CSV table of C-alpha atoms and ligand atoms in Angstrom, one decimal:
chain,number,residue,atom,x,y,z
J,8,MET,CA,-22.0,-21.3,12.2
J,9,LYS,CA,-20.1,-19.1,10.1
J,10,GLU,CA,-20.9,-16.0,12.4
J,11,GLN,CA,-19.8,-18.2,15.5
J,12,MET,CA,-16.7,-19.0,13.6
J,13,ASP,CA,-15.5,-15.3,12.5
J,14,GLN,CA,-16.0,-14.6,16.1
J,15,ARG,CA,-13.6,-16.9,17.3
J,16,ILE,CA,-11.1,-16.1,14.7
J,17,LEU,CA,-11.8,-12.2,15.6
J,18,GLU,CA,-11.1,-13.0,19.4
J,19,GLY,CA,-7.8,-15.5,18.1
J,20,ALA,CA,-6.6,-12.3,16.0
J,21,ARG,CA,-7.3,-9.8,18.8
J,22,ASP,CA,-5.5,-11.9,21.5
J,23,ALA,CA,-2.4,-12.5,19.2
J,24,LEU,CA,-2.3,-8.5,18.6
J,25,ARG,CA,-2.9,-8.0,22.2
J,26,SER,CA,0.2,-10.3,23.6
J,27,ALA,CA,2.3,-9.2,20.5
J,28,ARG,CA,6.0,-7.5,21.3
J,29,SER,CA,6.8,-6.8,17.8
J,30,VAL,CA,4.2,-6.1,15.0
J,31,ALA,CA,4.8,-5.9,11.2
J,32,VAL,CA,1.7,-4.9,9.1
J,33,LEU,CA,1.6,-4.8,5.1
J,34,THR,CA,-1.1,-2.6,3.6
J,35,GLY,CA,-2.2,-2.7,0.1
J,36,ALA,CA,-5.0,-0.7,-2.0
J,37,GLY,CA,-7.6,-2.3,0.0
J,38,ILE,CA,-7.2,-0.4,3.2
J,39,SER,CA,-8.0,2.8,1.1
J,40,ALA,CA,-10.9,1.5,-0.8
J,41,GLU,CA,-13.2,2.8,2.2
J,42,SER,CA,-11.4,5.9,1.7
J,43,GLY,CA,-13.1,6.1,-2.1
J,44,ILE,CA,-9.8,5.1,-3.8
J,45,PRO,CA,-10.4,2.6,-6.3
J,46,THR,CA,-8.3,-0.5,-5.8
J,47,PHE,CA,-6.0,-2.0,-8.9
J,48,ARG,CA,-7.8,-5.5,-9.3
J,49,GLY,CA,-10.8,-7.2,-7.8
J,50,ALA,CA,-14.3,-7.1,-8.8
J,51,ALA,CA,-14.9,-3.3,-7.3
J,52,GLY,CA,-11.6,-2.1,-8.5
J,53,LEU,CA,-12.1,-0.3,-11.5
J,54,TRP,CA,-9.6,2.6,-12.6
J,55,LYS,CA,-10.5,5.1,-15.3
J,56,GLN,CA,-10.0,2.7,-18.2
J,57,PHE,CA,-6.4,2.3,-17.6
J,58,ARG,CA,-4.5,-1.2,-16.8
J,59,PRO,CA,-2.0,-0.5,-14.2
J,60,GLU,CA,0.5,-3.0,-15.7
J,61,GLU,CA,0.4,-1.3,-18.9
J,62,LEU,CA,0.7,2.2,-17.9
J,63,ALA,CA,2.7,2.1,-14.4
J,64,THR,CA,6.1,1.4,-16.5
J,65,ALA,CA,9.1,3.7,-17.4
J,66,GLU,CA,8.6,2.4,-20.9
J,67,ALA,CA,4.7,3.7,-21.1
J,68,PHE,CA,6.1,7.1,-19.5
J,69,ALA,CA,8.9,7.5,-21.9
J,70,GLY,CA,6.3,6.9,-25.0
J,71,GLN,CA,3.6,8.7,-23.7
J,72,PRO,CA,4.5,10.9,-20.6
J,73,GLU,CA,1.1,12.8,-21.4
J,74,LEU,CA,-1.3,9.9,-21.0
J,75,VAL,CA,0.5,8.5,-18.1
J,76,TRP,CA,0.9,11.7,-16.4
J,77,GLU,CA,-2.9,12.2,-17.0
J,78,TRP,CA,-3.8,9.1,-15.0
J,79,TYR,CA,-1.5,10.1,-12.2
J,80,ASP,CA,-3.1,13.4,-12.1
J,81,TRP,CA,-6.3,12.0,-12.2
J,82,ARG,CA,-5.4,9.7,-8.9
J,83,ARG,CA,-3.7,12.6,-7.0
J,84,SER,CA,-6.9,14.5,-7.5
J,85,LEU,CA,-8.8,11.6,-6.0
J,86,ILE,CA,-6.6,11.2,-3.2
J,87,ALA,CA,-6.5,14.8,-2.3
J,88,ARG,CA,-10.3,14.9,-1.7
J,89,ALA,CA,-9.9,11.3,0.3
J,90,GLU,CA,-9.9,11.0,4.1
J,91,PRO,CA,-8.1,8.4,5.8
J,92,ASN,CA,-10.8,5.8,7.2
J,93,ALA,CA,-11.3,3.8,10.3
J,94,GLY,CA,-8.9,1.1,9.3
J,95,HIS,CA,-6.0,3.7,8.8
J,96,TYR,CA,-6.8,5.2,12.3
J,97,ALA,CA,-7.0,1.6,13.9
J,98,LEU,CA,-3.4,1.1,12.9
J,99,VAL,CA,-2.4,4.4,14.4
J,100,GLU,CA,-3.8,3.1,17.6
J,101,LEU,CA,-2.0,-0.1,17.2
J,102,GLU,CA,1.2,1.8,16.9
J,103,ARG,CA,0.7,3.4,20.0
J,104,ARG,CA,0.1,0.2,22.0
J,105,VAL,CA,2.8,-2.3,20.5
J,106,SER,CA,6.5,-1.5,21.6
J,107,LYS,CA,8.3,-2.5,18.3
J,108,PHE,CA,5.7,-1.3,15.1
J,109,THR,CA,6.4,-1.3,11.5
J,110,LEU,CA,3.7,-0.1,8.8
J,111,ILE,CA,4.7,-1.4,5.5
J,112,THR,CA,2.5,-0.1,2.6
J,113,GLN,CA,2.2,-0.7,-1.1
J,114,ASN,CA,0.1,2.2,-1.2
J,115,VAL,CA,1.4,5.7,-2.7
J,116,ASP,CA,-1.4,7.4,-1.5
J,117,GLY,CA,-0.1,8.7,1.7
J,118,LEU,CA,-3.3,8.3,3.7
J,119,HIS,CA,-1.5,6.3,6.3
J,120,ARG,CA,0.7,9.3,7.3
J,121,ARG,CA,-2.3,11.4,7.0
J,122,ALA,CA,-3.9,9.5,9.6
J,123,GLY,CA,-1.1,10.0,12.0
J,124,SER,CA,1.1,6.5,11.8
J,125,LYS,CA,4.8,7.2,12.4
J,126,HIS,CA,6.8,4.7,11.4
J,127,VAL,CA,5.7,3.9,8.0
J,128,LEU,CA,7.7,2.3,5.2
J,129,GLU,CA,6.5,3.4,1.6
J,130,ILE,CA,8.2,0.6,-0.6
J,131,HIS,CA,6.4,1.8,-3.7
J,132,GLY,CA,7.4,5.3,-3.3
J,133,THR,CA,4.7,8.4,-2.9
J,134,ILE,CA,2.5,9.9,-5.6
J,135,TRP,CA,3.2,13.4,-4.0
J,136,ASN,CA,6.9,13.4,-5.0
J,137,LEU,CA,8.1,14.1,-8.5
J,138,ARG,CA,11.4,12.9,-9.9
J,139,CYS,CA,13.4,14.4,-12.6
J,140,THR,CA,14.2,12.0,-15.4
J,141,ARG,CA,17.2,13.6,-16.4
J,142,CYS,CA,18.8,14.9,-13.2
J,143,ARG,CA,16.7,12.8,-10.6
J,144,ARG,CA,16.3,15.4,-8.5
J,145,GLU,CA,13.1,14.6,-6.3
J,146,TRP,CA,10.7,17.1,-4.7
J,147,THR,CA,7.2,17.4,-2.9
J,148,GLU,CA,4.6,18.6,-5.1
J,149,MET,CA,1.0,18.6,-3.6
J,150,ARG,CA,-0.9,20.8,-6.2
J,151,VAL,CA,-4.0,19.2,-7.9
J,152,PRO,CA,-4.9,19.3,-10.8
J,153,LEU,CA,-1.2,19.8,-12.0
J,154,PRO,CA,0.0,19.7,-15.7
J,155,LEU,CA,3.0,17.5,-16.7
J,156,GLN,CA,6.0,19.1,-14.9
J,157,ARG,CA,9.6,19.8,-16.2
J,158,CYS,CA,12.5,20.3,-13.7
J,159,GLU,CA,14.9,23.4,-13.6
J,160,CYS,CA,17.3,21.3,-15.6
J,161,GLY,CA,14.8,20.9,-18.6
J,162,GLY,CA,14.0,17.0,-17.6
J,163,ILE,CA,10.5,16.0,-17.4
J,164,ALA,CA,9.3,15.0,-14.0
J,165,ARG,CA,7.5,11.5,-13.5
J,166,PRO,CA,5.9,10.7,-10.3
J,167,ALA,CA,8.5,9.2,-7.8
J,168,VAL,CA,6.5,5.9,-7.2
J,169,VAL,CA,8.2,2.2,-8.1
J,170,TRP,CA,6.8,1.0,-11.5
J,171,PHE,CA,6.7,-2.4,-12.8
J,172,GLY,CA,10.1,-3.7,-13.6
J,173,GLU,CA,11.8,-1.2,-11.3
J,174,THR,CA,13.7,-2.2,-8.0
J,175,LEU,CA,12.1,-1.0,-4.9
J,176,PRO,CA,14.2,1.8,-2.8
J,177,ALA,CA,16.9,-0.6,-1.3
J,178,ARG,CA,16.8,0.8,2.3
J,179,VAL,CA,13.4,1.0,3.0
J,180,TRP,CA,12.9,-2.7,1.4
J,181,GLU,CA,15.7,-3.9,3.5
J,182,GLU,CA,14.2,-2.5,6.9
J,183,ALA,CA,10.9,-3.7,5.7
J,184,GLN,CA,12.3,-7.5,5.4
J,185,GLY,CA,14.1,-6.9,8.8
J,186,ALA,CA,10.8,-6.0,10.5
J,187,VAL,CA,8.8,-9.1,9.1
J,188,LYS,CA,11.8,-11.6,10.2
J,189,SER,CA,11.8,-10.2,13.6
J,190,CYS,CA,8.0,-9.8,14.4
J,191,ASP,CA,5.6,-12.0,16.5
J,192,VAL,CA,2.7,-11.1,14.4
J,193,PHE,CA,2.3,-10.1,10.7
J,194,LEU,CA,-1.0,-8.4,10.0
J,195,VAL,CA,-1.8,-8.3,6.1
J,196,VAL,CA,-4.3,-5.8,5.0
J,197,GLY,CA,-6.2,-5.2,1.8
J,198,THR,CA,-3.6,-6.8,-0.7
J,199,SER,CA,-4.2,-9.1,-3.3
J,200,ALA,CA,-0.9,-10.6,-2.7
J,201,VAL,CA,0.1,-10.7,-6.3
J,202,VAL,CA,2.8,-8.0,-6.8
J,203,TYR,CA,6.4,-9.1,-5.7
J,204,PRO,CA,8.8,-8.7,-4.0
J,205,ALA,CA,6.2,-7.3,-1.8
J,206,ALA,CA,4.1,-10.2,-1.7
J,207,GLY,CA,6.9,-12.3,-0.9
J,208,LEU,CA,6.9,-10.8,2.8
J,209,VAL,CA,4.3,-13.3,3.5
J,210,PRO,CA,6.0,-16.5,3.1
J,211,LEU,CA,9.1,-14.6,4.7
J,212,ALA,CA,7.0,-14.1,7.7
J,213,ARG,CA,5.9,-17.7,8.0
J,214,SER,CA,9.3,-18.7,7.7
J,215,ALA,CA,10.4,-16.4,10.3
J,216,GLY,CA,7.7,-18.0,12.9
J,217,ALA,CA,5.3,-14.9,13.0
J,218,ARG,CA,1.7,-15.7,13.4
J,219,ILE,CA,-0.1,-14.0,10.3
J,220,VAL,CA,-3.5,-12.1,10.3
J,221,GLU,CA,-5.1,-11.4,6.9
J,222,VAL,CA,-7.8,-8.8,6.7
J,223,ASN,CA,-9.5,-9.0,3.2
J,224,ILE,CA,-12.9,-9.0,1.7
J,225,GLU,CA,-12.1,-12.0,-0.1
J,226,PRO,CA,-9.5,-14.8,-0.1
J,227,THR,CA,-5.9,-14.5,-1.7
J,228,ALA,CA,-3.5,-17.0,-2.5
J,229,TYR,CA,-2.5,-17.0,1.1
J,230,SER,CA,-5.4,-17.0,3.0
J,231,ASP,CA,-5.2,-20.8,3.8
J,232,ALA,CA,-1.5,-20.5,5.0
J,233,VAL,CA,-2.5,-17.4,7.7
J,234,ALA,CA,-3.1,-18.4,11.4
J,235,TYR,CA,-6.3,-15.8,11.2
J,236,ALA,CA,-8.2,-15.0,7.9
J,237,LEU,CA,-10.8,-12.4,8.7
J,238,ASN,CA,-13.1,-11.9,6.0
J,239,GLY,CA,-14.7,-8.4,6.2
J,240,PRO,CA,-13.6,-4.6,5.3
J,241,ALA,CA,-10.6,-3.3,6.7
J,242,GLY,CA,-12.6,-0.2,8.1
J,243,GLU,CA,-14.9,-2.5,9.9
J,244,VAL,CA,-12.5,-5.6,10.8
J,245,LEU,CA,-9.2,-3.4,12.1
J,246,PRO,CA,-11.2,-1.4,14.8
J,247,GLN,CA,-12.3,-4.4,16.3
J,248,ILE,CA,-8.9,-6.3,16.5
J,249,CYS,CA,-6.4,-3.3,17.1
E,308,BV8,C1,10.4,-5.8,-9.7
E,308,BV8,C2,3.1,1.9,-7.6
E,308,BV8,C3,12.3,-6.5,-10.8
E,308,BV8,C4,2.8,2.7,-8.9
E,308,BV8,C5,3.1,-0.6,-8.1
E,308,BV8,C6,6.8,-10.4,-15.1
E,308,BV8,C7,7.1,-9.5,-16.1
E,308,BV8,C8,7.6,-8.1,-15.6
E,308,BV8,C9,7.9,-8.0,-14.0
E,308,BV8,C10,7.3,-9.3,-13.2
E,308,BV8,C11,6.6,-10.5,-13.8
E,308,BV8,N1,6.5,-11.2,-12.8
E,308,BV8,C12,6.5,-10.6,-11.4
E,308,BV8,C13,7.2,-9.4,-11.9
E,308,BV8,C14,7.5,-8.4,-11.0
E,308,BV8,C15,6.5,-7.5,-10.8
E,308,BV8,C16,5.0,-8.2,-10.4
E,308,BV8,O1,5.1,-8.4,-9.3
E,308,BV8,N2,4.2,-8.1,-11.5
E,308,BV8,C17,2.8,-8.4,-11.2
E,308,BV8,C18,1.8,-7.9,-11.6
E,308,BV8,C19,2.9,-10.1,-11.2
E,308,BV8,N3,6.8,-6.7,-9.8
E,308,BV8,C20,7.7,-5.3,-10.0
E,308,BV8,O2,8.0,-5.4,-11.3
E,308,BV8,C21,8.2,-4.8,-9.2
E,308,BV8,N4,9.7,-4.9,-9.5
E,308,BV8,O3,10.3,-6.7,-9.3
E,308,BV8,O4,11.8,-5.4,-10.1
E,308,BV8,C22,13.9,-6.1,-10.7
E,308,BV8,C23,14.4,-6.7,-9.6
E,308,BV8,C24,15.9,-6.7,-9.3
E,308,BV8,C25,16.7,-5.8,-10.3
E,308,BV8,C26,15.8,-4.9,-11.4
E,308,BV8,C27,14.7,-5.4,-11.5
E,308,BV8,C28,7.9,-3.5,-8.9
E,308,BV8,C29,6.4,-3.8,-8.6
E,308,BV8,C30,5.9,-2.3,-7.9
E,308,BV8,C31,4.8,-2.0,-9.2
E,308,BV8,N5,4.1,-0.6,-8.4
E,308,BV8,N6,2.6,0.6,-7.6
E,308,BV8,C32,1.3,3.3,-8.8
E,308,BV8,O5,0.6,2.7,-7.7
E,308,BV8,O6,1.0,3.7,-9.3
E,308,BV8,S1,2.1,-2.0,-8.0
E,308,BV8,C33,0.7,-1.8,-7.4
E,308,BV8,O7,0.1,-3.1,-7.0
E,308,BV8,C34,0.2,-0.9,-6.2
E,308,BV8,O8,1.4,-0.5,-5.6
E,308,BV8,C35,-0.7,-1.8,-5.4
E,308,BV8,O9,-0.4,-1.4,-4.0
E,308,BV8,C36,0.3,-2.8,-5.8
E,308,BV8,C37,-0.6,-4.5,-5.4
E,308,BV8,O10,-2.0,-4.3,-5.7
E,308,BV8,P1,-2.7,-4.1,-4.1
E,308,BV8,O11,-2.3,-3.1,-3.5
E,308,BV8,O12,-2.9,-5.7,-3.7
E,308,BV8,O13,-4.1,-3.6,-4.8
E,308,BV8,P2,-5.1,-4.8,-5.5
E,308,BV8,O14,-6.1,-3.9,-6.1
E,308,BV8,O15,-4.2,-5.9,-6.1
E,308,BV8,O16,-5.8,-5.6,-4.3
E,308,BV8,C38,-6.8,-5.0,-3.4
E,308,BV8,C39,-7.0,-5.9,-2.6
E,308,BV8,O17,-7.8,-5.2,-1.4
E,308,BV8,C40,-7.6,-7.2,-2.9
E,308,BV8,O18,-7.5,-8.1,-2.4
E,308,BV8,C41,-9.4,-6.9,-2.6
E,308,BV8,O19,-10.0,-7.9,-2.2
E,308,BV8,C42,-9.0,-6.1,-1.0
E,308,BV8,N7,-10.0,-5.1,-0.4
E,308,BV8,C43,-10.7,-4.2,-1.4
E,308,BV8,N8,-11.5,-3.7,-0.7
E,308,BV8,C44,-11.3,-3.7,0.7
E,308,BV8,C45,-10.3,-4.8,0.7
E,308,BV8,N9,-9.7,-5.5,1.6
E,308,BV8,C46,-10.0,-5.1,2.7
E,308,BV8,N10,-11.1,-4.0,3.1
E,308,BV8,C47,-11.4,-3.6,2.2
E,308,BV8,N11,-12.7,-2.5,2.1
E,309,ZN,ZN1,16.3,18.0,-13.7
């Protein structure tokens, strides 16, 4: 019975994406899980003894820059060895086929761009850029491992990501909301939908009349309210519907 039901949901999601003129996608850490990058939360998500909410803050960095930087340097080294997976590549295919496509990601790992996605909105920034805490200059730095860096002006460099309590980059966030409000289908992949304002894109899509397809290995707060809730790993499900 469950198999049959899944097949019907899969077909429904595939048809919705096939007939969509405009698609917006929101991805979270779950799409990078099959690339070997641990998620923040959930059963499998085991960070190296750190708790994101405590360390991904400007206060933590101001207080213990070396400790916070150690966590980011560890993640950068992990991501540098990781490859995009079939889920990332399925979204590259989808972008080629859909006339209006926007990929909104909460991930800072850069794997969507490495897979070949073009229109990517990194609403929580990127782990590959550093920003000076004194003059705010920002630059890309790919070297791993990397000790805590100082800017030429002497200021300590932080990861150019959005920490808890910090606002999202305004232009990127505006564009993300615009894309969600005008899409026919909103595809939500691998996010626990607990971090705001990103998670607010799901009710925004619903109020704008978009059909929502969710891909996750476990139910989320929004699973009952979406048109198609596909229960499975992104690397297996996305190639079947994109
Ligand atoms: C803001 C970048 C305010 C850094 C991240 C109380 C106190 C203080 C703040 C708040 C509060 N209540 C709400 C807030 C706001 C806060 C917030 O939402 N907190 C949460 C914890 C409740 N939000 C903020 O602070 C935001 N800023 O609100 O500003 C403001 C407003 C105006 C003016 C001034 C200030 C900033 C939030 C951004 C924080 N930065 N990351 C970094 O990466 O180091 S958040 C972090 O969580 C990542 O970006 C991550 O992407 C994001 C969300 O997590 P997920 O991606 O969903 O990952 P998660 O592990 O949770 O889930 C993985 C999912 O994948 C699971 O569902 C799992 O089942 C699934 N999965 C696993 N494997 C697979 C899979 N699915 C498919 N296939 C698989 N194989
Ligand atoms: Zn500087």
